[in-house]
JSON list of C-alpha atoms in Angstrom, two decimals:
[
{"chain": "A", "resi": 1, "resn": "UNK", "atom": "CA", "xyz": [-54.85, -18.93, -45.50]},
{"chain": "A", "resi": 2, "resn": "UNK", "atom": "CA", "xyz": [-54.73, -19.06, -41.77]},
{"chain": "A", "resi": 3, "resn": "UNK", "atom": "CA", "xyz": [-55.12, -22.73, -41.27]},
{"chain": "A", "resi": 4, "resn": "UNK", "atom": "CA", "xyz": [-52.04, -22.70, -43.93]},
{"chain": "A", "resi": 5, "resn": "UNK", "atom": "CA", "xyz": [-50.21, -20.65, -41.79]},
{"chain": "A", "resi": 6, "resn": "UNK", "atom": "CA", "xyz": [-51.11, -23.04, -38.93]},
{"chain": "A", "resi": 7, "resn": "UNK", "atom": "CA", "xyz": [-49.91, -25.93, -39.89]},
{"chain": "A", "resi": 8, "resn": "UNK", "atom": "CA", "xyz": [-46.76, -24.13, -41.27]},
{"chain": "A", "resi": 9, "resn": "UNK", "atom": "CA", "xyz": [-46.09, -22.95, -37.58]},
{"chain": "A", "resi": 10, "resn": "UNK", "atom": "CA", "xyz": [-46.75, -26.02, -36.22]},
{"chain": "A", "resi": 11, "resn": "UNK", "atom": "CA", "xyz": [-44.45, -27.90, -38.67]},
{"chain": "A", "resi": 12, "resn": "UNK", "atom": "CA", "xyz": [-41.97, -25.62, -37.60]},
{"chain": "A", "resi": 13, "resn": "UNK", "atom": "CA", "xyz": [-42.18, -26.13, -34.02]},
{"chain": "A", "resi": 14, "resn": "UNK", "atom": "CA", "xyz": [-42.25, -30.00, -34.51]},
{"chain": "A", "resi": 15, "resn": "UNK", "atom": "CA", "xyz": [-38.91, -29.50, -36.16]},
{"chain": "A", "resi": 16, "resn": "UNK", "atom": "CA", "xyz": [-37.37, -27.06, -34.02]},
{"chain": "A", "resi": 17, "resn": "UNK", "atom": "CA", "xyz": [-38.75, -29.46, -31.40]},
{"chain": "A", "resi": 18, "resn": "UNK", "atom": "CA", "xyz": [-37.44, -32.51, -32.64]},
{"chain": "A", "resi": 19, "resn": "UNK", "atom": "CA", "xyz": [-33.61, -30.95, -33.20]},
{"chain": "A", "resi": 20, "resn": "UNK", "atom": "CA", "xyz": [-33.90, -30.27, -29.40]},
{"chain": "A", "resi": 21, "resn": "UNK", "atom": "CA", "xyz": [-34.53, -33.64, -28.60]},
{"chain": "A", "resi": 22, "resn": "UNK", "atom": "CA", "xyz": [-32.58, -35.92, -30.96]},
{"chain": "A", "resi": 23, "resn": "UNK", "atom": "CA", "xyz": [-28.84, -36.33, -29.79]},
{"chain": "A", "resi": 24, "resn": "UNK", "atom": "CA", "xyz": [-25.99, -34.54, -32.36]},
{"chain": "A", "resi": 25, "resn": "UNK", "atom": "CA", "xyz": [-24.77, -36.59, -34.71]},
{"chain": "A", "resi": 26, "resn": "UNK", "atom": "CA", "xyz": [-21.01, -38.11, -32.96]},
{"chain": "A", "resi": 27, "resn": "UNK", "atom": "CA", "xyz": [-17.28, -37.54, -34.43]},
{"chain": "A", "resi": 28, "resn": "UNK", "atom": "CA", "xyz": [-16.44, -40.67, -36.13]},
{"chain": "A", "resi": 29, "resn": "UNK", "atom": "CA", "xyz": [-13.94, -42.70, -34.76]},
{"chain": "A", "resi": 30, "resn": "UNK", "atom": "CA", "xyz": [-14.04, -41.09, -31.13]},
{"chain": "A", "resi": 31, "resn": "UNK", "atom": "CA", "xyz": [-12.54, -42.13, -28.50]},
{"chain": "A", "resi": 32, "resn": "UNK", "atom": "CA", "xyz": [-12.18, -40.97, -24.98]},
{"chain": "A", "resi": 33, "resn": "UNK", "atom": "CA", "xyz": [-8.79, -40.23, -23.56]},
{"chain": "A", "resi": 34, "resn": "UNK", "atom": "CA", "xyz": [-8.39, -44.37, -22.59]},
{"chain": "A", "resi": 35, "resn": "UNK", "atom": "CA", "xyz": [-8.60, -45.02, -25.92]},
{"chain": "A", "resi": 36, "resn": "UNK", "atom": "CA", "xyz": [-11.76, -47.03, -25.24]},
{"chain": "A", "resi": 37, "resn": "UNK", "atom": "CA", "xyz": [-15.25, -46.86, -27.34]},
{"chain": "A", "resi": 38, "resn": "UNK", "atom": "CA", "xyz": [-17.32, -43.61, -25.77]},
{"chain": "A", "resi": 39, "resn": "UNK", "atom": "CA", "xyz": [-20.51, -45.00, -24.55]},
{"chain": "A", "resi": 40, "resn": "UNK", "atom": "CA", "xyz": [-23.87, -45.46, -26.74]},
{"chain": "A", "resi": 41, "resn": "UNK", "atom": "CA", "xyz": [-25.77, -42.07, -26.90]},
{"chain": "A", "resi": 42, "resn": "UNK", "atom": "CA", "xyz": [-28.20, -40.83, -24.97]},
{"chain": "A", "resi": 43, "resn": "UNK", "atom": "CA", "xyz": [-31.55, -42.49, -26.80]},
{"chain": "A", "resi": 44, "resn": "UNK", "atom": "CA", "xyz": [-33.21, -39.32, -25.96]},
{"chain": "A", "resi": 45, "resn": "UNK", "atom": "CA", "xyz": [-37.05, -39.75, -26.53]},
{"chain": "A", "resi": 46, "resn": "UNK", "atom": "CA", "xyz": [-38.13, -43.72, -25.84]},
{"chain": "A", "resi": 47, "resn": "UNK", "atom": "CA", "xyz": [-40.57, -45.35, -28.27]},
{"chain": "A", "resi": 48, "resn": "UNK", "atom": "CA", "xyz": [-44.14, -45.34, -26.20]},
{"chain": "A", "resi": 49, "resn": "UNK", "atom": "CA", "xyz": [-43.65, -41.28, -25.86]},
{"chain": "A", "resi": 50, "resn": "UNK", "atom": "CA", "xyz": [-46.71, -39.44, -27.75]},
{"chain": "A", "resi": 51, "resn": "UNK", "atom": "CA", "xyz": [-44.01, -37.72, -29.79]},
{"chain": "A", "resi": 52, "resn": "UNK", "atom": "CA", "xyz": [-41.77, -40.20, -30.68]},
{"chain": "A", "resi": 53, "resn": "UNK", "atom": "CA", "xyz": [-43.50, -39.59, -33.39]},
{"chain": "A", "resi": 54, "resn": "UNK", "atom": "CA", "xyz": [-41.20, -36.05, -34.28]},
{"chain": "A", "resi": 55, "resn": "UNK", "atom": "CA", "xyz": [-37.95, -38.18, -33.33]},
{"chain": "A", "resi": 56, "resn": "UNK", "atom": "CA", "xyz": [-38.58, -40.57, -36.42]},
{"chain": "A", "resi": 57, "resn": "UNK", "atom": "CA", "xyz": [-39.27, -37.88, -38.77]},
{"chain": "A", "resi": 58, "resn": "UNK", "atom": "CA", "xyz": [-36.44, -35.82, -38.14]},
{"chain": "A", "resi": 59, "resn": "UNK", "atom": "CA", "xyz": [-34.33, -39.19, -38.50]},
{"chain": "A", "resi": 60, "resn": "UNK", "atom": "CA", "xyz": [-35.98, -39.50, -41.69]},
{"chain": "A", "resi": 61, "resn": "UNK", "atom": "CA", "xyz": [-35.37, -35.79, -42.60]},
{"chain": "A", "resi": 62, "resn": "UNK", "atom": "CA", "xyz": [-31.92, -35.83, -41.89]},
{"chain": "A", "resi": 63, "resn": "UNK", "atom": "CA", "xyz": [-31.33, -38.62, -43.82]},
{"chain": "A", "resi": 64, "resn": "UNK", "atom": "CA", "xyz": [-33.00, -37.47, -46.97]},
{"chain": "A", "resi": 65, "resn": "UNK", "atom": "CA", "xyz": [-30.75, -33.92, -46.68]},
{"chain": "A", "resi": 66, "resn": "UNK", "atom": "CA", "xyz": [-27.48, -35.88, -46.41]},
{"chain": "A", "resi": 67, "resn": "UNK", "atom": "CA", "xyz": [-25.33, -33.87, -49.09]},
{"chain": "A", "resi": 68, "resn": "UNK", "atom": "CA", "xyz": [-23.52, -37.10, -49.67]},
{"chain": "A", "resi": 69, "resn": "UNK", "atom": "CA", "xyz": [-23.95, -41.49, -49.46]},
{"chain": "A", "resi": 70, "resn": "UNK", "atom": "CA", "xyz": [-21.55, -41.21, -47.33]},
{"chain": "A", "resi": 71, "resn": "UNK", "atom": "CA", "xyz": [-23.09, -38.29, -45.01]},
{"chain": "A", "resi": 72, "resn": "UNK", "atom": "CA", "xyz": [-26.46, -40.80, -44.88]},
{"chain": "A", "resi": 73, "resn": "UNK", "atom": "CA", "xyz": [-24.22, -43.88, -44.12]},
{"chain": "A", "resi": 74, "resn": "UNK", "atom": "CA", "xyz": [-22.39, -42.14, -40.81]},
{"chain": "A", "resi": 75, "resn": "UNK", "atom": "CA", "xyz": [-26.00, -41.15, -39.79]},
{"chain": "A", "resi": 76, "resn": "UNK", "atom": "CA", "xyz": [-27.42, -44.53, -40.29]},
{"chain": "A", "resi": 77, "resn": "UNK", "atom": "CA", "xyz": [-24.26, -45.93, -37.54]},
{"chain": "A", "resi": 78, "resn": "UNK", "atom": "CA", "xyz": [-25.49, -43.04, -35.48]},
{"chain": "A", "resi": 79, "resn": "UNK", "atom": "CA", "xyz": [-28.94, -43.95, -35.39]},
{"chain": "A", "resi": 80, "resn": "UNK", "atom": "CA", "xyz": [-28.48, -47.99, -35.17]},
{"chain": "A", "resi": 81, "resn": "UNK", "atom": "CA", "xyz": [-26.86, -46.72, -31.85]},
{"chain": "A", "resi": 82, "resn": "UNK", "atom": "CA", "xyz": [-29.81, -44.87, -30.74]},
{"chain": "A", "resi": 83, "resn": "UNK", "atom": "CA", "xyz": [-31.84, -47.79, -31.15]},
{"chain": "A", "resi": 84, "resn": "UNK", "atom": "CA", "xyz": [-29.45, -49.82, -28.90]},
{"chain": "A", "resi": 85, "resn": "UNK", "atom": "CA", "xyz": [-29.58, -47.27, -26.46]},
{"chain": "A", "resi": 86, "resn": "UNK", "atom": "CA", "xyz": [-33.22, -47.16, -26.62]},
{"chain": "A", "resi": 87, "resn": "UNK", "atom": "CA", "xyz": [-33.40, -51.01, -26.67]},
{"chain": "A", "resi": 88, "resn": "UNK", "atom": "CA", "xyz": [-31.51, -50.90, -23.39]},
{"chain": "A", "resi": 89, "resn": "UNK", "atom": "CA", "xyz": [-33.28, -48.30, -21.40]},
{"chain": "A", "resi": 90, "resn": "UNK", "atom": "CA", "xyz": [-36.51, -49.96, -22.39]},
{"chain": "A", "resi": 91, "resn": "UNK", "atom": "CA", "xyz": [-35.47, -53.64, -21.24]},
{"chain": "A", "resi": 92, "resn": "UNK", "atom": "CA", "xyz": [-34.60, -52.11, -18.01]},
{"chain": "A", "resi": 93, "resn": "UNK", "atom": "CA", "xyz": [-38.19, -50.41, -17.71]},
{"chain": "A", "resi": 94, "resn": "UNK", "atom": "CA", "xyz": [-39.71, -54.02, -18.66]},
{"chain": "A", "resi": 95, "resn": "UNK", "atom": "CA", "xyz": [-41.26, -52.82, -21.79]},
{"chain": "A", "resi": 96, "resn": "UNK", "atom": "CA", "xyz": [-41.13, -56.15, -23.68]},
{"chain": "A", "resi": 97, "resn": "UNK", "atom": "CA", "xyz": [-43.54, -55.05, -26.56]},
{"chain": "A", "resi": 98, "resn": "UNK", "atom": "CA", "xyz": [-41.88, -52.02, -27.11]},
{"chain": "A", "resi": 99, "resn": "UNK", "atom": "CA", "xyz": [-38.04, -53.58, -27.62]},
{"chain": "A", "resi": 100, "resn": "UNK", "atom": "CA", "xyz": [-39.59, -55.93, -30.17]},
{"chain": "A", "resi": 101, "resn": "UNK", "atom": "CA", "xyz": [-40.63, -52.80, -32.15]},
{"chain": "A", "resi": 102, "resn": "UNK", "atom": "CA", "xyz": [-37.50, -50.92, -31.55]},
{"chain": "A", "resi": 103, "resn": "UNK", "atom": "CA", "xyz": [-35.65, -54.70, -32.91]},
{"chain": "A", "resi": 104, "resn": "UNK", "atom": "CA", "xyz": [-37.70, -54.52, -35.82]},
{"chain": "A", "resi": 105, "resn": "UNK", "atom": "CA", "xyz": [-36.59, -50.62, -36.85]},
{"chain": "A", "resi": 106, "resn": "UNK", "atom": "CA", "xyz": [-32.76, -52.09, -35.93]},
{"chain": "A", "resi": 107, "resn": "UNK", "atom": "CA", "xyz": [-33.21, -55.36, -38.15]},
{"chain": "A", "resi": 108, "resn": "UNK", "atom": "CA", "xyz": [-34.61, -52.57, -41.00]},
{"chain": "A", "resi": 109, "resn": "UNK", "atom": "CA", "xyz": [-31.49, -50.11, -40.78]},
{"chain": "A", "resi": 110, "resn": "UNK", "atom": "CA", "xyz": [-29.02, -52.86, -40.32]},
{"chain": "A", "resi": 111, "resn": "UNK", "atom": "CA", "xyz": [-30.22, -54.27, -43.60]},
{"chain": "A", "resi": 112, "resn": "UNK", "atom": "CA", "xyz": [-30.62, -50.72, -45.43]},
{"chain": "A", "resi": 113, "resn": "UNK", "atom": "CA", "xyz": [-27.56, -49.76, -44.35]},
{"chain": "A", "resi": 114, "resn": "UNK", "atom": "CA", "xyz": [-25.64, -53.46, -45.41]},
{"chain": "A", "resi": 115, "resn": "UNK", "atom": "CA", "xyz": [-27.24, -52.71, -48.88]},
{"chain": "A", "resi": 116, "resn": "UNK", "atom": "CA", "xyz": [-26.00, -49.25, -49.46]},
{"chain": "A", "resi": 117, "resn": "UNK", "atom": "CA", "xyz": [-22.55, -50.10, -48.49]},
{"chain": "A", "resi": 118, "resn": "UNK", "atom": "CA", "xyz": [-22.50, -52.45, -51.02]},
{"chain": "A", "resi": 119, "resn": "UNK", "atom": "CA", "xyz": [-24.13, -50.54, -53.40]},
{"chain": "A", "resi": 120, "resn": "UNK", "atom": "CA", "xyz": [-21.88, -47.63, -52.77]},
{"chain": "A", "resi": 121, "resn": "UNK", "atom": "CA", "xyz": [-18.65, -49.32, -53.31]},
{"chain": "A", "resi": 122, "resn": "UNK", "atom": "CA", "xyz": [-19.50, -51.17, -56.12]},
{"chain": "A", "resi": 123, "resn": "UNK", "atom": "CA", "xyz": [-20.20, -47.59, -57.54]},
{"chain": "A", "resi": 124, "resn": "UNK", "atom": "CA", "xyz": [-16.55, -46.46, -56.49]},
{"chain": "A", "resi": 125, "resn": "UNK", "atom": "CA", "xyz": [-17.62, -44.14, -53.45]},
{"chain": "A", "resi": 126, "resn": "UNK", "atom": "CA", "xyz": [-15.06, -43.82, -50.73]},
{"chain": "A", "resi": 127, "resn": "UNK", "atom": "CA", "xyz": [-16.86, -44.76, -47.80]},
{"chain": "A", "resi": 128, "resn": "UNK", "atom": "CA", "xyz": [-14.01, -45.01, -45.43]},
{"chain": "A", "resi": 129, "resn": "UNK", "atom": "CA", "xyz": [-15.31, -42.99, -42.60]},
{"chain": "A", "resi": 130, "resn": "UNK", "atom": "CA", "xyz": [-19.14, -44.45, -42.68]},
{"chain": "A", "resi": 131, "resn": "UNK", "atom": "CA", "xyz": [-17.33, -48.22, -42.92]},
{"chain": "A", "resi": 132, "resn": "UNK", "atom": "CA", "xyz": [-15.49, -47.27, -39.68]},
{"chain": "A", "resi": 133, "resn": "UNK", "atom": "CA", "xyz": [-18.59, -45.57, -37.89]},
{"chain": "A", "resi": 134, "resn": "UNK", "atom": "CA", "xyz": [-20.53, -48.39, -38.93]},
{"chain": "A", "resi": 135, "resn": "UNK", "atom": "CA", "xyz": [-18.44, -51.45, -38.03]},
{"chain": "A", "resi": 136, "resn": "UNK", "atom": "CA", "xyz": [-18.36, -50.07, -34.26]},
{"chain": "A", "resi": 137, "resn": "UNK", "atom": "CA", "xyz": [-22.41, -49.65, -34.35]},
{"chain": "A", "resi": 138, "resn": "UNK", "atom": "CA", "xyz": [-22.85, -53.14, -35.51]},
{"chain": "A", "resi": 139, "resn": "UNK", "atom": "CA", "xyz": [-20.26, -55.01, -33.41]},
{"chain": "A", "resi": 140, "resn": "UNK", "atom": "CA", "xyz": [-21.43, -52.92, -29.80]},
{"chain": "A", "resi": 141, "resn": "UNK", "atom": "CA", "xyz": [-24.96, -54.76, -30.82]},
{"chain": "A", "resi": 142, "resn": "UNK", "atom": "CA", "xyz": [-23.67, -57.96, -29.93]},
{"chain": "A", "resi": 143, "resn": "UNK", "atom": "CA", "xyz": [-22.76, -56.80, -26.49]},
{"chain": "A", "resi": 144, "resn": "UNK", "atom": "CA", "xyz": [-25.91, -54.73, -26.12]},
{"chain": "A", "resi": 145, "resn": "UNK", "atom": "CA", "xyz": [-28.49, -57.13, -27.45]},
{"chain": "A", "resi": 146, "resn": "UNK", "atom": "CA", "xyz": [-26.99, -59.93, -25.94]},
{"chain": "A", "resi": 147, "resn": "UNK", "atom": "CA", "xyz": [-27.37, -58.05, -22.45]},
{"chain": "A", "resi": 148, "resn": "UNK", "atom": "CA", "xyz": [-31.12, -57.41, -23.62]},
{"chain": "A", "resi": 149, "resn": "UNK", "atom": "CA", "xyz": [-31.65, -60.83, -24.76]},
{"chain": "A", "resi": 150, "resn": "UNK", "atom": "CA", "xyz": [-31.48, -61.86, -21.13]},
{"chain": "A", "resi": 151, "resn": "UNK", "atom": "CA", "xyz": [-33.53, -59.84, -19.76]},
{"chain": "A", "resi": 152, "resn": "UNK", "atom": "CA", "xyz": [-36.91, -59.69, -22.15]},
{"chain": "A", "resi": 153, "resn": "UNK", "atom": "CA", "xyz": [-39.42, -62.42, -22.09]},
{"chain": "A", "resi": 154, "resn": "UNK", "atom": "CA", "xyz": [-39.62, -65.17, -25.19]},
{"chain": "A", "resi": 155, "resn": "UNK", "atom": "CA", "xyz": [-42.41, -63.66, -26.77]},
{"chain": "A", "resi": 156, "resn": "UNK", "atom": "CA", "xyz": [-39.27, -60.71, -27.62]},
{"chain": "A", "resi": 157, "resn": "UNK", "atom": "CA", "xyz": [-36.53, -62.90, -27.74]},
{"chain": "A", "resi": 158, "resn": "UNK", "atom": "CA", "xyz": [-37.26, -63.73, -31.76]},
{"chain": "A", "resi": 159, "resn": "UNK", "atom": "CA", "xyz": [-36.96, -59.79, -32.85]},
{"chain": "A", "resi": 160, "resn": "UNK", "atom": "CA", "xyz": [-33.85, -59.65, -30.61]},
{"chain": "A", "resi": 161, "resn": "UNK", "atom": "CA", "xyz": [-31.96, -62.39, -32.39]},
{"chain": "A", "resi": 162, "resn": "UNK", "atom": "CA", "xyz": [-33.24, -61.42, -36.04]},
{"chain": "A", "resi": 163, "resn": "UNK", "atom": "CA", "xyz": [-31.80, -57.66, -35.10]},
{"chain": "A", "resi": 164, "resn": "UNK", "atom": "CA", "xyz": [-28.27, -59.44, -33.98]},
{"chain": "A", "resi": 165, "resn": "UNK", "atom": "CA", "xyz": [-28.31, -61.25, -37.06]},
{"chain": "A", "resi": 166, "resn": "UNK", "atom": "CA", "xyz": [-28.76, -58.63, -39.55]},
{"chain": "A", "resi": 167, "resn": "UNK", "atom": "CA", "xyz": [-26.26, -56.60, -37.46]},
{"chain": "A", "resi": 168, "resn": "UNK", "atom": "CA", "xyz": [-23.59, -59.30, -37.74]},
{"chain": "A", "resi": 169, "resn": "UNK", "atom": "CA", "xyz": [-24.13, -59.39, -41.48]},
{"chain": "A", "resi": 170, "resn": "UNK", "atom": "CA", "xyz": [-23.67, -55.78, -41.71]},
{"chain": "A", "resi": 171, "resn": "UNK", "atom": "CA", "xyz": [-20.73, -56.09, -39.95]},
{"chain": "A", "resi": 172, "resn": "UNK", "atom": "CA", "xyz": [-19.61, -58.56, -42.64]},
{"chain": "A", "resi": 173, "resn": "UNK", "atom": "CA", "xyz": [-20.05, -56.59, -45.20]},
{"chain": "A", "resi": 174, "resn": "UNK", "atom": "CA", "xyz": [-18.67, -53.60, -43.88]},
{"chain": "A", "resi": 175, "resn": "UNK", "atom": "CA", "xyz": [-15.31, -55.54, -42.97]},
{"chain": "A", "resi": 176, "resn": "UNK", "atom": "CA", "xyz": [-15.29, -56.97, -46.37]},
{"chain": "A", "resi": 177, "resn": "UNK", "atom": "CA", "xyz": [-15.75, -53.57, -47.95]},
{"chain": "A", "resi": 178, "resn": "UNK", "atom": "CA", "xyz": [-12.20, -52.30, -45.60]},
{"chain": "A", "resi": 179, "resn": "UNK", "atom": "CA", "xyz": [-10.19, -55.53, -46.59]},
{"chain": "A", "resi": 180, "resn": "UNK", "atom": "CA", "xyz": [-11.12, -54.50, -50.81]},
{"chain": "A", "resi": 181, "resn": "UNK", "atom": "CA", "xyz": [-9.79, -51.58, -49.07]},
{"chain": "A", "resi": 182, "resn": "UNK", "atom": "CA", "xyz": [-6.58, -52.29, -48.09]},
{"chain": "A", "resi": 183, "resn": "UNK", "atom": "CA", "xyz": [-5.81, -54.60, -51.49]},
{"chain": "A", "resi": 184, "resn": "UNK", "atom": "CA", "xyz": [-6.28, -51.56, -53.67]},
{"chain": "A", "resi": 185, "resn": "UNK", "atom": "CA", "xyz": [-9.60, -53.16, -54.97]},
{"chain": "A", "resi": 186, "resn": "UNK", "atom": "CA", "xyz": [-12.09, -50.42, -54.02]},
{"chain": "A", "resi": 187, "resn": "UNK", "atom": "CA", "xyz": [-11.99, -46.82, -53.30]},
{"chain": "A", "resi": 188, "resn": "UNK", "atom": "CA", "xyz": [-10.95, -45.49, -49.86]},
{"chain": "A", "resi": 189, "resn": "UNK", "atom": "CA", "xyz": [-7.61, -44.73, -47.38]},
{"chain": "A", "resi": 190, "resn": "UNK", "atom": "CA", "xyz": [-6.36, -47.76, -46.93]},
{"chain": "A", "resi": 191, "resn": "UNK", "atom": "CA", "xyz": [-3.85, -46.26, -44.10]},
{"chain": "A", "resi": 192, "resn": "UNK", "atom": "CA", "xyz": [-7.03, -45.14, -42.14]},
{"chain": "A", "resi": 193, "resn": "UNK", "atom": "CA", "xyz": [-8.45, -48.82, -42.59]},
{"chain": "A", "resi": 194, "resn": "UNK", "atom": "CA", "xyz": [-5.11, -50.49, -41.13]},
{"chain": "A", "resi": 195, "resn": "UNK", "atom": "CA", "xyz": [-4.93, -48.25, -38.05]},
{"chain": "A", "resi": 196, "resn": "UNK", "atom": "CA", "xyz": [-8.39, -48.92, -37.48]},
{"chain": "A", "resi": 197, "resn": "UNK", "atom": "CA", "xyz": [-8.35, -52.76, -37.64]},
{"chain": "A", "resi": 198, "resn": "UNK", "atom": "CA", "xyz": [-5.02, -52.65, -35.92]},
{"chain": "A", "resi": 199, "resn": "UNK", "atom": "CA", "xyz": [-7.04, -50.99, -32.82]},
{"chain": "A", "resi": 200, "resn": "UNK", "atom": "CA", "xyz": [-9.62, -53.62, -33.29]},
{"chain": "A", "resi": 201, "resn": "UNK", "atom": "CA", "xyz": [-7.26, -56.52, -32.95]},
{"chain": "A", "resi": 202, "resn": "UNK", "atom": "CA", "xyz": [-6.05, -54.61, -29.38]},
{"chain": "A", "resi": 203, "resn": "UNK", "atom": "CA", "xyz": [-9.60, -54.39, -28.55]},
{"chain": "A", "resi": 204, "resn": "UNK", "atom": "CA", "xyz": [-10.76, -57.53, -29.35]},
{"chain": "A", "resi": 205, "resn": "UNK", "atom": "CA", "xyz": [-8.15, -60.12, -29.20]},
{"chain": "A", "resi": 206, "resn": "UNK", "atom": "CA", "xyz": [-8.49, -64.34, -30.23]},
{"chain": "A", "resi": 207, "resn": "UNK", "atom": "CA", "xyz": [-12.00, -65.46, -30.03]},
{"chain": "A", "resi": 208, "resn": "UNK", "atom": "CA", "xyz": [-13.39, -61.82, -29.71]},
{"chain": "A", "resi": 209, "resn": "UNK", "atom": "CA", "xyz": [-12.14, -61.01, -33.08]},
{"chain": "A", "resi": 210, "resn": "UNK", "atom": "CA", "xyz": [-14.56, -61.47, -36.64]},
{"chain": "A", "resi": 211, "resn": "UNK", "atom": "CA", "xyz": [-14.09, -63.78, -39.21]},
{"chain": "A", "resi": 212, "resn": "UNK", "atom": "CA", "xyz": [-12.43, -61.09, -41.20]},
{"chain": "A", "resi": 213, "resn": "UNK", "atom": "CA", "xyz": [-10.30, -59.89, -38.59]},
{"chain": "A", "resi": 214, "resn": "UNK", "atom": "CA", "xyz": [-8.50, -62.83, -37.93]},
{"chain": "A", "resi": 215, "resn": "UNK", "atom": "CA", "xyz": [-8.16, -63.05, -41.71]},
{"chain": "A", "resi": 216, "resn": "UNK", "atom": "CA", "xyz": [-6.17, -59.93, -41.87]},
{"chain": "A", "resi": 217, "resn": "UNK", "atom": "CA", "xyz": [-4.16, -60.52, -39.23]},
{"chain": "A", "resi": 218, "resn": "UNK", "atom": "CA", "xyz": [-3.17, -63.76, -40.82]},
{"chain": "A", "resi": 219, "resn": "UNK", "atom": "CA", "xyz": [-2.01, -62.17, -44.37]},
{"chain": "A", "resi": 220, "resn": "UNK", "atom": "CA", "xyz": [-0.06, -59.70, -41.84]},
{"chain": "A", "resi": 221, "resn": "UNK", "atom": "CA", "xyz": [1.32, -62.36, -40.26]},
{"chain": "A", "resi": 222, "resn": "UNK", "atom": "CA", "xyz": [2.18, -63.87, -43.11]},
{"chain": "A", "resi": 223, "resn": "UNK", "atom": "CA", "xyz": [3.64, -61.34, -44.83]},
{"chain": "A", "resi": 224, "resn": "UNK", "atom": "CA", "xyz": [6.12, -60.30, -42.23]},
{"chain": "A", "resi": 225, "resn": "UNK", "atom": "CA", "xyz": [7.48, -63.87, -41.84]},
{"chain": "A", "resi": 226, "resn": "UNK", "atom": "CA", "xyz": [8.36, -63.59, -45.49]},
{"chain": "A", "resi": 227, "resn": "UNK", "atom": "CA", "xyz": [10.52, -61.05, -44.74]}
]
């Protein structure tokens, strides 16, 4: 009975511990008062700390709890951008074995996440807020990753690229998810999509826009010469 009550305590404390040291979950769609992206979070506790351990399973907690797909699909953006920010901090520590870990766990969301959003849709969910908070988590990897790419040794190099490329399909699908969107094909607020991509195109203008970006801007384009 006591050594029950032991580990209960101690489970307790890991948690309470854990929810002390994980960063809040963000407002989707934030933006300081510049209208620019707010910066990546705070990673908080760096893989290589003894209890990294607790930060993983409270990730995994709080993703099992999420009262809806959508809920779990916001959190996954959130924590794809706590392993960019860890990524970063530990390329500029020159922990080389420890970003190809942290690649691998961003390569395995990125794909888990890619999969649910199309799962989701194809079930008729309206996703609209998780497709917005996890566009801007995939495309600030190319920026982030890129820097790291530079700055970790080959034997690294491999993860890095294999975490930019499922991020950049992810991004892909999540873009292709908004444009079903905005044609009425799939469930979701199509006037929420619109003003988003809108501030995309300001953001990222010619060359720095997607694919599927410069798609939309052509039907626009084309639709208002018709007029």
């Amino acid at each position: 009975m006591r050594e029950h009550s032991g580990r209960l305590r101690l489970a307790v404390s890991v948690l309470v511990f854990a929810l002390l040291v994980l960063p809040a979950a963000p407002v989707v769609g934030a933006q300081d008062g510049t209208g620019e992206e707010p910066p990546l979070p705070d990673p908080g506790l760096l893989p290589g700390s003894p209890f990294y351990f607790v930060k993983q399973l409270l990730e995994r907690v709080r993703l099992a709890l999420a009262r809806s797909t959508e809920d779990r699909l916001v959190l996954m953006a959130r924590f794809l951008e706590v392993r960019l920010a860890e990524a970063e901090a530990l390329a500029g520590r020159g922990k080389e074995s420890l970003v190809e870990r942290t690649m691998e766990r961003y390569r395995e969301l990125a794909e888990r996440a890619a999969l649910e959003v199309e799962r989701a849709s194809a079930q008729g969910r309206d996703i609209t807020e998780a497709l917005l908070a996890l566009e801007r988590a995939t495309r600030r990897s190319r920026e982030v990753l890129g820097q790291v790419l530079e700055r970790v040794p080959d034997q690294a190099r491999g993860a890095v690229r294999l975490a930019l490329e499922a991020s950049d399909i992810g991004r892909e699908v999540c873009l292709r998810v908004m444009e079903r969107i905005r044609e009425g094909l799939a469930p979701g607020r199509p006037e929420v999509i619109d003003r988003f991509l809108s501030r995309l195109r300001g953001m990222l203008p010619g060359p720095g826009m997607g694919h599927e970006e410069e798609q939309t801007q052509g039907q626009d384009e084309g639709q208002g010469g018709g007029n």
